[in-house]
CSV table of C-alpha atoms in Angstrom, one decimal:
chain,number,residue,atom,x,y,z
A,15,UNK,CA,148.5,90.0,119.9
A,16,UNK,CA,148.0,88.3,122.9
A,17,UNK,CA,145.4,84.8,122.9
A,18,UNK,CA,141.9,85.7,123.6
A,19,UNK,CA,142.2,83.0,126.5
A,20,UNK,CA,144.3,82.1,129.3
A,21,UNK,CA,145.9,78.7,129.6
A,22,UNK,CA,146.8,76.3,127.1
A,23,UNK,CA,145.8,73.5,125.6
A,24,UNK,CA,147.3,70.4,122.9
A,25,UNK,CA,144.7,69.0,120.3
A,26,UNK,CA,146.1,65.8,118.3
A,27,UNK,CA,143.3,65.5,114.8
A,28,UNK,CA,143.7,61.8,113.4
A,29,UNK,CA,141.4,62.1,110.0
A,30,UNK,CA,140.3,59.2,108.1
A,31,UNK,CA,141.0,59.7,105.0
A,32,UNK,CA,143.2,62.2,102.9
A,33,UNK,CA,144.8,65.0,104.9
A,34,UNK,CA,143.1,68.7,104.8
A,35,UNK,CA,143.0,72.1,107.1
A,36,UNK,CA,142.2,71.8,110.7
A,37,UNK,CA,140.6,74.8,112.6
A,38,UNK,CA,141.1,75.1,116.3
A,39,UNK,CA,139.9,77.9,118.8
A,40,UNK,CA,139.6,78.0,122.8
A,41,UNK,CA,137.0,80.3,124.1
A,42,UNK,CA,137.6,81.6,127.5
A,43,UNK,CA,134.4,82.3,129.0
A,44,UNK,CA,132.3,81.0,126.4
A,45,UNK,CA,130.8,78.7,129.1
A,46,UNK,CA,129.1,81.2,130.6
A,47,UNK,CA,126.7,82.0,127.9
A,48,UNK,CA,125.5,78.5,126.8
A,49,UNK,CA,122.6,77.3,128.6
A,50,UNK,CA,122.0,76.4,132.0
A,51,UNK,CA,123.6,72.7,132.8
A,52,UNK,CA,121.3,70.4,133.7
A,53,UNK,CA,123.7,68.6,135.6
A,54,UNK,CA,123.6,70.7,138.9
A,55,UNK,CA,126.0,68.7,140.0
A,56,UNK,CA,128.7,69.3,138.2
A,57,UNK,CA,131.0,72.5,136.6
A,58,UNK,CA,132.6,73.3,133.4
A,59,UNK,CA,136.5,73.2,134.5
A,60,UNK,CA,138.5,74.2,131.2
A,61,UNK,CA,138.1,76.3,128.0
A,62,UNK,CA,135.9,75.8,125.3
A,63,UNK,CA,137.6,74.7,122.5
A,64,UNK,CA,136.1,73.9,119.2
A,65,UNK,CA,137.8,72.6,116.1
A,66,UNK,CA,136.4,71.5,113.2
A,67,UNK,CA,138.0,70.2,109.3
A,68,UNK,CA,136.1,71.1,105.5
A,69,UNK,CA,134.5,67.7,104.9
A,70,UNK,CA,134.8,64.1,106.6
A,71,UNK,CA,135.3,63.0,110.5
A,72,UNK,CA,137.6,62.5,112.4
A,73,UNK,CA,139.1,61.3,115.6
A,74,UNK,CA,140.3,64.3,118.2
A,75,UNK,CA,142.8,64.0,121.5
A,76,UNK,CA,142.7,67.0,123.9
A,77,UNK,CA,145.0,67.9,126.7
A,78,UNK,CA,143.1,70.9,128.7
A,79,UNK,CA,144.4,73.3,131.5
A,80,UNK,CA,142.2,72.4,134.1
A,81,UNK,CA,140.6,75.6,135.6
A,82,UNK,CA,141.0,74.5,139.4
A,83,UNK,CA,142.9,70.9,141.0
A,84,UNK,CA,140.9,67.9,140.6
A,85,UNK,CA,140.2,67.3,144.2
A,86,UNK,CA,140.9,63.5,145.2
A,87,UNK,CA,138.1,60.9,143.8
A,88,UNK,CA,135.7,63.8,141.9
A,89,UNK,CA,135.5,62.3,138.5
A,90,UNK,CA,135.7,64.6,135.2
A,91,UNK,CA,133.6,64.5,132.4
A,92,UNK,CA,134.6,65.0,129.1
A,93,UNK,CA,131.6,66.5,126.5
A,94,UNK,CA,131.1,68.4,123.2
A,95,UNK,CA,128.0,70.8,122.7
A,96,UNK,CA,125.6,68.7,120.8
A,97,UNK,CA,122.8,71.6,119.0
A,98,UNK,CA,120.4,69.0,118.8
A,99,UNK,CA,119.7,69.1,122.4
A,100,UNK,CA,121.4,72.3,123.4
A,101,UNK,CA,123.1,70.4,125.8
A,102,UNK,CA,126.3,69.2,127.0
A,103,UNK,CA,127.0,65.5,126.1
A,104,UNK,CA,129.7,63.0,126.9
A,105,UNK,CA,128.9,60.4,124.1
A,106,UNK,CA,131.6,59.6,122.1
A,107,UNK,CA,134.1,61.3,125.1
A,108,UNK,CA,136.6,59.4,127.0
A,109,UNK,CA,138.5,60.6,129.8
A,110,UNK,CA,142.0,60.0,130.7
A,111,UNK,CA,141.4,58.8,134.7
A,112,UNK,CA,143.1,59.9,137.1
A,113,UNK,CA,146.4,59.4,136.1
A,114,UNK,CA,145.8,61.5,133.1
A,115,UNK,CA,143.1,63.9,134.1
A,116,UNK,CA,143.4,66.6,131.9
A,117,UNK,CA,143.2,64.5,128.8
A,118,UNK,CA,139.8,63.8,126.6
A,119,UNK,CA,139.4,61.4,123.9
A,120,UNK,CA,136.6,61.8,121.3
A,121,UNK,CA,135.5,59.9,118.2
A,122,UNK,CA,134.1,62.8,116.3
A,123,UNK,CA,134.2,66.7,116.3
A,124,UNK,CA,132.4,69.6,118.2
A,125,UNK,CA,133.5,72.3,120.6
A,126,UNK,CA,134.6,70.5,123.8
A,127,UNK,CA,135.2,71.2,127.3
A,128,UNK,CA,135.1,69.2,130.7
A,129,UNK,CA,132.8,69.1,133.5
A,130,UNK,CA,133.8,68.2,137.1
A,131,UNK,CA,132.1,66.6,139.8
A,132,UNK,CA,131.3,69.1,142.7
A,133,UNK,CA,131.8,65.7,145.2
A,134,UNK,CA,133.4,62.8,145.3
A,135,UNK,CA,132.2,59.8,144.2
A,136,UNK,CA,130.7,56.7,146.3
A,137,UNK,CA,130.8,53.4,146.2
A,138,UNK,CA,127.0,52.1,146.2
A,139,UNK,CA,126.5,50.2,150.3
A,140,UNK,CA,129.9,52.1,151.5
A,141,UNK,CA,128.4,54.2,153.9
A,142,UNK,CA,125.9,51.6,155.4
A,143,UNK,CA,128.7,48.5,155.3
A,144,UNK,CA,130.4,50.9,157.5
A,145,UNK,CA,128.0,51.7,159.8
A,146,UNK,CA,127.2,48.5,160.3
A,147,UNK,CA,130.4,47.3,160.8
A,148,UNK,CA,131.1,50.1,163.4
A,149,UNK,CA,127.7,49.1,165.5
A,150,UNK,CA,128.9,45.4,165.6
A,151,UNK,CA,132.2,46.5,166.6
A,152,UNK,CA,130.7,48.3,169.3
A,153,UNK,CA,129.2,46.2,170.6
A,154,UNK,CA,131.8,43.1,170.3
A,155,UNK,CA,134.3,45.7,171.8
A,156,UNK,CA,131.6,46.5,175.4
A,157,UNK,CA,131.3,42.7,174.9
A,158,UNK,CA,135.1,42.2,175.5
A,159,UNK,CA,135.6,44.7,178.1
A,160,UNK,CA,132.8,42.8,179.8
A,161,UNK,CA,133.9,39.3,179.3
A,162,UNK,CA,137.8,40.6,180.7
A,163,UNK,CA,136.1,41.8,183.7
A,164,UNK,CA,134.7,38.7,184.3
A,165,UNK,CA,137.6,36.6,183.9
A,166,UNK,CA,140.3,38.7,185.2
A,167,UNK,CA,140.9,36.5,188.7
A,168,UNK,CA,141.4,33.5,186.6
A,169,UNK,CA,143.2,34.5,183.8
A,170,UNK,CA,145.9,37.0,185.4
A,171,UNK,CA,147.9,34.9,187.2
A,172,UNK,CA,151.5,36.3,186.8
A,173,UNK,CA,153.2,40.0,185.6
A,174,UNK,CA,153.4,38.8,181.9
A,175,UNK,CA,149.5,37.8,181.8
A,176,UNK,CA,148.8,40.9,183.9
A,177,UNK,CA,150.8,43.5,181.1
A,178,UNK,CA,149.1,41.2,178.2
A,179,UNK,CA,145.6,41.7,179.8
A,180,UNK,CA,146.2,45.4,180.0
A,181,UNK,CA,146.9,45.8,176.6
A,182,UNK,CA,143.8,44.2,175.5
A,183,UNK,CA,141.7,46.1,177.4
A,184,UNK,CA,143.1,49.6,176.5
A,185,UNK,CA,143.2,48.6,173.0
A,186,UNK,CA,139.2,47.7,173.3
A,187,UNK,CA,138.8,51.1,175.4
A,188,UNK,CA,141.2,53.3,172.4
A,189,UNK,CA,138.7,51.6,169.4
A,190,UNK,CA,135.5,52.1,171.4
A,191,UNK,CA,135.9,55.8,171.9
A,192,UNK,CA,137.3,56.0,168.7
A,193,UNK,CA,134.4,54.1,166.8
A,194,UNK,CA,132.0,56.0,168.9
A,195,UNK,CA,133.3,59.2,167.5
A,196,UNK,CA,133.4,58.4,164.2
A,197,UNK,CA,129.5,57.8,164.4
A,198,UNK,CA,129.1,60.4,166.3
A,199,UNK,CA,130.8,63.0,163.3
A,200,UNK,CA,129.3,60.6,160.8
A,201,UNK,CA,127.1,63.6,159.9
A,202,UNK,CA,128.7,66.8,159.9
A,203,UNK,CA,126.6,69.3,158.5
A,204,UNK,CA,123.9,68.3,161.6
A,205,UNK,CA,127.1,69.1,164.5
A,206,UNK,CA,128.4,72.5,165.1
A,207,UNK,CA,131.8,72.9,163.2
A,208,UNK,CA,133.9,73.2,166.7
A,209,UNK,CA,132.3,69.4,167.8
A,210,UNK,CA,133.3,68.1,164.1
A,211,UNK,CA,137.6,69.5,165.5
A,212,UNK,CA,137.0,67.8,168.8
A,213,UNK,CA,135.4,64.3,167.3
A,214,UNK,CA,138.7,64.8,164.9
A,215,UNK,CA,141.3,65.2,167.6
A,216,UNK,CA,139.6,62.4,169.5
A,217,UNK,CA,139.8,60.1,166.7
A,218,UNK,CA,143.3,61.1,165.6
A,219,UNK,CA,144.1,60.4,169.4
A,220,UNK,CA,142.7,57.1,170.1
A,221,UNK,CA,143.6,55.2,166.8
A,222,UNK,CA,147.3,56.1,167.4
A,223,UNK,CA,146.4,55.2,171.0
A,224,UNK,CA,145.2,51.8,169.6
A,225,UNK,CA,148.0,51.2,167.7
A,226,UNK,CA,150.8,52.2,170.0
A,227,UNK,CA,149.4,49.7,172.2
A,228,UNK,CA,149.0,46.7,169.3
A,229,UNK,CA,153.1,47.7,168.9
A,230,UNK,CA,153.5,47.3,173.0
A,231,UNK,CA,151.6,43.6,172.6
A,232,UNK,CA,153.3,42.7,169.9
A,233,UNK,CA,156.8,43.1,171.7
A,234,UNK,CA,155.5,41.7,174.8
A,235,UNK,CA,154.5,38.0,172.2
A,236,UNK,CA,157.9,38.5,170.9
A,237,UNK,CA,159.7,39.3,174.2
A,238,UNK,CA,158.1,36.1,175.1
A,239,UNK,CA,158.7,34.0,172.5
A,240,UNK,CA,162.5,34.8,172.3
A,241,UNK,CA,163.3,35.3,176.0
A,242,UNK,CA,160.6,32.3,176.8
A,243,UNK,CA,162.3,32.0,180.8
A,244,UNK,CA,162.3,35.6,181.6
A,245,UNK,CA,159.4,37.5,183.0
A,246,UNK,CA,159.4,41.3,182.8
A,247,UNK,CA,158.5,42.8,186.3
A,248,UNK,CA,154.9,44.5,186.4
A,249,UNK,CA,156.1,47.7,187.1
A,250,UNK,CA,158.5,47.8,184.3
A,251,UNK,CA,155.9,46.6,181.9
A,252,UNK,CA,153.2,49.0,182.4
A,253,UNK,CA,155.2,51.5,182.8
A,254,UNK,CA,156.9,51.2,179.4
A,255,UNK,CA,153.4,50.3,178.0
A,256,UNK,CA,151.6,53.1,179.2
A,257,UNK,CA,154.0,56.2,178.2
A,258,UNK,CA,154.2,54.3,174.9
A,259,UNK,CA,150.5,53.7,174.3
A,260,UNK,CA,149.5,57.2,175.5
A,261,UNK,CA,152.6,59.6,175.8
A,262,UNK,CA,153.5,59.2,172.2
A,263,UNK,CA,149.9,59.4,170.7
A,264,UNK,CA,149.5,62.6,172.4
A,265,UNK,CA,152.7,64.3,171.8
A,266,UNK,CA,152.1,63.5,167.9
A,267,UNK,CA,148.1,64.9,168.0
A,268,UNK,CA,149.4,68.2,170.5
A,269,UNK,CA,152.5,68.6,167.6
A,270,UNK,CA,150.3,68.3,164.8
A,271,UNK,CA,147.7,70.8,165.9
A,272,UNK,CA,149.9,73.4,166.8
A,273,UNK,CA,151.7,73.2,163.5
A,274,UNK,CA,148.3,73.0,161.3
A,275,UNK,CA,147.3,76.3,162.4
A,276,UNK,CA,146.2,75.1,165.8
A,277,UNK,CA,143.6,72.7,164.3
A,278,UNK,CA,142.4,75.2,161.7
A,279,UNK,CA,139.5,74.1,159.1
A,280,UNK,CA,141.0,73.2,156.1
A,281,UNK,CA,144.6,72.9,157.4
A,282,UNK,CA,144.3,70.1,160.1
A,283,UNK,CA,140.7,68.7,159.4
A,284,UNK,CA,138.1,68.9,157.1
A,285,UNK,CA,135.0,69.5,157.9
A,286,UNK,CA,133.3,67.0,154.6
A,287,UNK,CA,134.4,64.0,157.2
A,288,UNK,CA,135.2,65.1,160.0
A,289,UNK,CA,139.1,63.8,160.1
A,290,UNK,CA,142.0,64.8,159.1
A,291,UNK,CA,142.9,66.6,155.7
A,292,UNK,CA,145.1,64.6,152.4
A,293,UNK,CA,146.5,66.9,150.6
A,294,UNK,CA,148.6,64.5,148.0
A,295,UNK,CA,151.6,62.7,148.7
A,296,UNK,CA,153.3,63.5,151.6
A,297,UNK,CA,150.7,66.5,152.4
A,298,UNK,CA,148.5,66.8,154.8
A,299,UNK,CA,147.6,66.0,158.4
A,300,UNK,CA,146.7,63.3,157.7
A,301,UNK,CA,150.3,62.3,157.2
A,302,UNK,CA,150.6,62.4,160.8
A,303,UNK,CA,148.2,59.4,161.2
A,304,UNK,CA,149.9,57.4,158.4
A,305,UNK,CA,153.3,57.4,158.5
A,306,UNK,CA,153.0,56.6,162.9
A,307,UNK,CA,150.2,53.7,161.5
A,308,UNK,CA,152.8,52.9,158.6
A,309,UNK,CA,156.0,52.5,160.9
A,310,UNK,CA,153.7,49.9,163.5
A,311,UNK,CA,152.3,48.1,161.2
A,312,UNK,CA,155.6,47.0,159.7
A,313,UNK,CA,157.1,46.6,163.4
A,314,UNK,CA,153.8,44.2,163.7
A,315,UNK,CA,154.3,42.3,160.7
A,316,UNK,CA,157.7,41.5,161.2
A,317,UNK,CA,157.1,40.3,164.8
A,318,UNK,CA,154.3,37.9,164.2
A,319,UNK,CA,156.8,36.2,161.2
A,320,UNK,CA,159.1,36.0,164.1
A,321,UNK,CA,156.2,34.5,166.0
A,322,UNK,CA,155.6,32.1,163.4
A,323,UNK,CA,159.1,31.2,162.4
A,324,UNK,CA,159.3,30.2,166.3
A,325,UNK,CA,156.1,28.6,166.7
A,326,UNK,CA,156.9,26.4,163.1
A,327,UNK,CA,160.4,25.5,164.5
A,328,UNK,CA,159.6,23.6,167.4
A,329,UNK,CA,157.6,21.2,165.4
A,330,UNK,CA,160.2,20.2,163.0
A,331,UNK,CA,163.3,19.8,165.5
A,332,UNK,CA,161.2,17.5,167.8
A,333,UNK,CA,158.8,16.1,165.3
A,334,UNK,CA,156.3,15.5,167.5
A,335,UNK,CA,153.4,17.0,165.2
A,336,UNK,CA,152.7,15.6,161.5
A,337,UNK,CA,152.8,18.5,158.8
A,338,UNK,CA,149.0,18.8,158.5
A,339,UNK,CA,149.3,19.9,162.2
A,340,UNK,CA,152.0,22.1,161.7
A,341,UNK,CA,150.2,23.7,159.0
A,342,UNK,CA,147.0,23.9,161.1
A,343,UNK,CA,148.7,25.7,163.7
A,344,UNK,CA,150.4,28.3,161.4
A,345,UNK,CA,147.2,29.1,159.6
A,346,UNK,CA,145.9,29.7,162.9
A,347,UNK,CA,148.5,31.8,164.4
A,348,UNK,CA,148.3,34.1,161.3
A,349,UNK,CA,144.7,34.5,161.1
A,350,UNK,CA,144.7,35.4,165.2
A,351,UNK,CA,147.8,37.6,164.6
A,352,UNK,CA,147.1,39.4,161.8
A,353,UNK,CA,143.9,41.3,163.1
A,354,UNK,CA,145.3,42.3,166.5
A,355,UNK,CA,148.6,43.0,165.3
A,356,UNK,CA,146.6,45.7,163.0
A,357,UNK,CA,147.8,43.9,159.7
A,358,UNK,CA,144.4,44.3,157.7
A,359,UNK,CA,145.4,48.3,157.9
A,360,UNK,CA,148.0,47.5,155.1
A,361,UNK,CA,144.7,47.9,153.1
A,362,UNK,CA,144.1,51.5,154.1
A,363,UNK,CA,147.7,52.5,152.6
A,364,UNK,CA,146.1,51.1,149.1
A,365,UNK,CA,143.2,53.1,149.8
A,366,UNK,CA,145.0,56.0,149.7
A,367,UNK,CA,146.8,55.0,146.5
A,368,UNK,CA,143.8,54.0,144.5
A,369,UNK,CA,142.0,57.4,143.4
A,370,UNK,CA,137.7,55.7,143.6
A,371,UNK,CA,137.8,57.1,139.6
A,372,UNK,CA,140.2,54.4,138.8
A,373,UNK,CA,137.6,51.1,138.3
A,374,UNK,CA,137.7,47.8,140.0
A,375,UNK,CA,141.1,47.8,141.5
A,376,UNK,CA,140.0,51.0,143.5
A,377,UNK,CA,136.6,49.3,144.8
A,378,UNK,CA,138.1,46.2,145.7
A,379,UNK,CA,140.3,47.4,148.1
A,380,UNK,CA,138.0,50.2,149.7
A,381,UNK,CA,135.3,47.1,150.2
A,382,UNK,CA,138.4,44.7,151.5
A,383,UNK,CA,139.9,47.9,153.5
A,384,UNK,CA,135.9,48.4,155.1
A,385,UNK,CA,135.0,44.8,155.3
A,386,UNK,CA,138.2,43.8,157.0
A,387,UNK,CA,138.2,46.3,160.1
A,388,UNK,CA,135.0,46.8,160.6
A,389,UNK,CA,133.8,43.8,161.1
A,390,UNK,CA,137.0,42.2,163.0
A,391,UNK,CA,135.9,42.4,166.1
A,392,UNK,CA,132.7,40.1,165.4
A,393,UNK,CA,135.0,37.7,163.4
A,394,UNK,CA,136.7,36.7,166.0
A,395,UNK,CA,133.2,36.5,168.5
A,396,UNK,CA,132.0,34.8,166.1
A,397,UNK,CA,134.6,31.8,166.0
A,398,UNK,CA,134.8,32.0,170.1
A,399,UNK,CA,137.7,34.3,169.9
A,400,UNK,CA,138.6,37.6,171.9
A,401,UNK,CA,140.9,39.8,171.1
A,402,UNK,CA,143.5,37.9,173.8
A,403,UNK,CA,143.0,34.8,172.5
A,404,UNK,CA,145.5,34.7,169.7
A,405,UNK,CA,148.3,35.1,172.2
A,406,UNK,CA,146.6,32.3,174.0
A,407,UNK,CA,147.9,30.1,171.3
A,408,UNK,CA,151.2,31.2,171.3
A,409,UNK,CA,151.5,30.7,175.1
A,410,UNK,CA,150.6,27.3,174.4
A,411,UNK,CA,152.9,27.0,172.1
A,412,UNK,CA,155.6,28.2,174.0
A,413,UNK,CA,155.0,25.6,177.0
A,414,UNK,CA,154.9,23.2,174.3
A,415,UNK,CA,158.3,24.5,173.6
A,416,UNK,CA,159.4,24.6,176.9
A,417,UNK,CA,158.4,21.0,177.4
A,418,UNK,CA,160.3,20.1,174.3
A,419,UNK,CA,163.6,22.0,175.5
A,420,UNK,CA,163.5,20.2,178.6
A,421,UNK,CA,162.8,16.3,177.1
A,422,UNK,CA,166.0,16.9,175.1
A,423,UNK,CA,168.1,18.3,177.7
A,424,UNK,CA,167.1,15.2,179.8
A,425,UNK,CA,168.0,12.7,176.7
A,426,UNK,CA,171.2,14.8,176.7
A,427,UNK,CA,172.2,14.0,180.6
């Protein structure tokens, strides 16, 4: 005859003494007809099952058929029925994590089952680091577009200058808008659902924005830095810089949309966050954030070691710096470069790899992803540095370079 349950499930018995009969049963729906939880929020997600031996205890392994898909950070509970308190409890009951989710290890037996989490778990100060963080950026970012506006005239004196300046200022316009929507969605069940889609498409617009246009700086250093005595014309420059920093942004947000079901809850966004919906590896919308984000990054990275291989060479050829100076300016050049050049994001790609149930690994980088790029922008105000400043340095660097070229092809003739 068929099982009286649906589903299966594996039970290892490890007895401590002696060997003897081992009785196993799942119940389907017996769930239903035990108390009340008083855990409201959380759900049975498996069978009942209940084994038991004739005398003595033992240790029991369980691999369950979850009812429904673990959704991404909602922790499970494993428990037995303990009669003295007509309750569900987990003492005794380990769970696998999130690498083995369905499994439950317990140190005695009962009838078992697991309960999971209706939401996700939170890391205790998440949410106000990063609102914090987002209000400072804010206003370090109005901050910056102020200060540019001030020092345009003296600071934009040729084409290169001129495309660099751009840059910054579309990069501090793309993460002010976007910042400014995420607070704005920071609350979704107090906006109407069809705000929550247009704060999603704005935000999944203006980070790529951002980052498209950290991608056109970071050629522009490296242009410079290999090709030190020619000058792109203005023209060229912005035109190149503005149908990559916008153009592709947009045709990547207008694709995605259509294919999700033209932006449909659930499909394209979600409506717990307000942003785009992860789905597991490779699925998702949000997919069309990362692998865009993943691709720059690397482009970024690997320019600013260029950067750095030039600036370090230089100083050894000539010898007109001691090591400790070298070093100095290195250190600096990274620390500068790796913000702008969007570098701290690497974090975000762990973030996604670390399921929050996982332990300290899984906090540490959330805090470091948080930590790191939301408070950025007032890093760098802090220490008297803009956003353009890092590229400062490495135009000083370069007329030191130039100077350099020229000594030895005078020592030459």
């Amino acid at each position: 005859p068929p099982p009286p349950f649906s589903g299966f499930f594996n039970v290892t018995v490890t007895m401590g003494t002696g060997s003897m009969m081992v009785k196993t049963i799942g119940f389907k729906s017996l769930s239903n007809y035990l108390p009340k939880l008083q855990q409201t929020d959380a759900d049975p997600n498996s069978i009942v099952v209940s084994t038991s031996i004739g005398q003595g205890s033992a240790d029991i392994s369980i691999d369950f058929q979850l009812i429904s898909e673990r959704p991404r950070n909602h922790k499970i509970q494993c428990v037995y029925w303990d009669f003295t308190i007509s309750q569900w409890s987990g003492k005794g009951c380990v769970w696998g994590g999130p690498d083995n989710e369905n499994h439950c290890e317990c140190t005695h037996l009962s009838s078992f089952t697991t309960l999971m989490s209706k939401k996700p778990e939170n890391l205790p100060y998440m949410t106000e680091i990063t609102y914090v963080g987002l209000g400072v950026s804010i206003v370090s970012l109005l901050s910056c577009l102020v200060i540019e506006c001030l020092v345009w005239k003296s600071v934009v004196k040729s084409s290169v200058s001129y495309c660099r300046h751009t840059a910054h200022i579309n990069i501090c316009l793309c993460l002010l808008v976007a910042d400014c929507s995420f607070l704005a969605s920071a609350f979704p069940d107090m906006i109407p659902e069809n705000w929550c889609q247009i704060f999603v498409v704005i935000k999944h617009l203006c980070y790529l924005a951002m980052f498209f246009w950290m991608l056109c700086l970071s050629i522009m250093v490296l242009h410079q830095m290999i090709f030190m005595f020619h000058q792109m014309s203005k023209k060229v420059c912005l035109g190149l810089c503005f149908s990559v920093g916008y153009c592709c942004p947009l045709l990547i947000v207008f694709i995605t949309f259509i294919t999700y079901n033209s932006g449909q809850k659930d499909y394209y966004y979600t409506t717990e966050a307000c942003w785009l919906v992860y789905g597991g590896f490779l699925k998702g919308s949000i997919f069309a954030f990362i692998l865009p984000v993943g691709t720059i990054v690397v482009v970024n990275v690997f320019c600013m070691l260029v950067v750095i291989i030039r600036l370090l060479r230089p100083s050894l050829e000539v010898n007109t710096k001691d090591e400790k100076e070298v070093a100095k300016g290195i250190l600096k050049a990274v620390v500068l470069l790796t913000p702008i050049f969007g570098g701290t994001w690497i974090f975000g790609f762990f973030v996604l790899m670390f399921d929050i149930t996982k332990g300290p690994i899984a906090y540490l980088v959330n805090y470091a992803f948080t930590l790191l790029n939301a408070f950025q922008v007032r890093l760098r105000l802090g220490l008297g540095q803009f956003h353009f400043n890092s590229v400062n340095c490495v135009r000083r660097e370069l007329n030191a370079t130039r100077t350099n070229i020229q000594l030895s092809f005078d020592q030459t003739l």
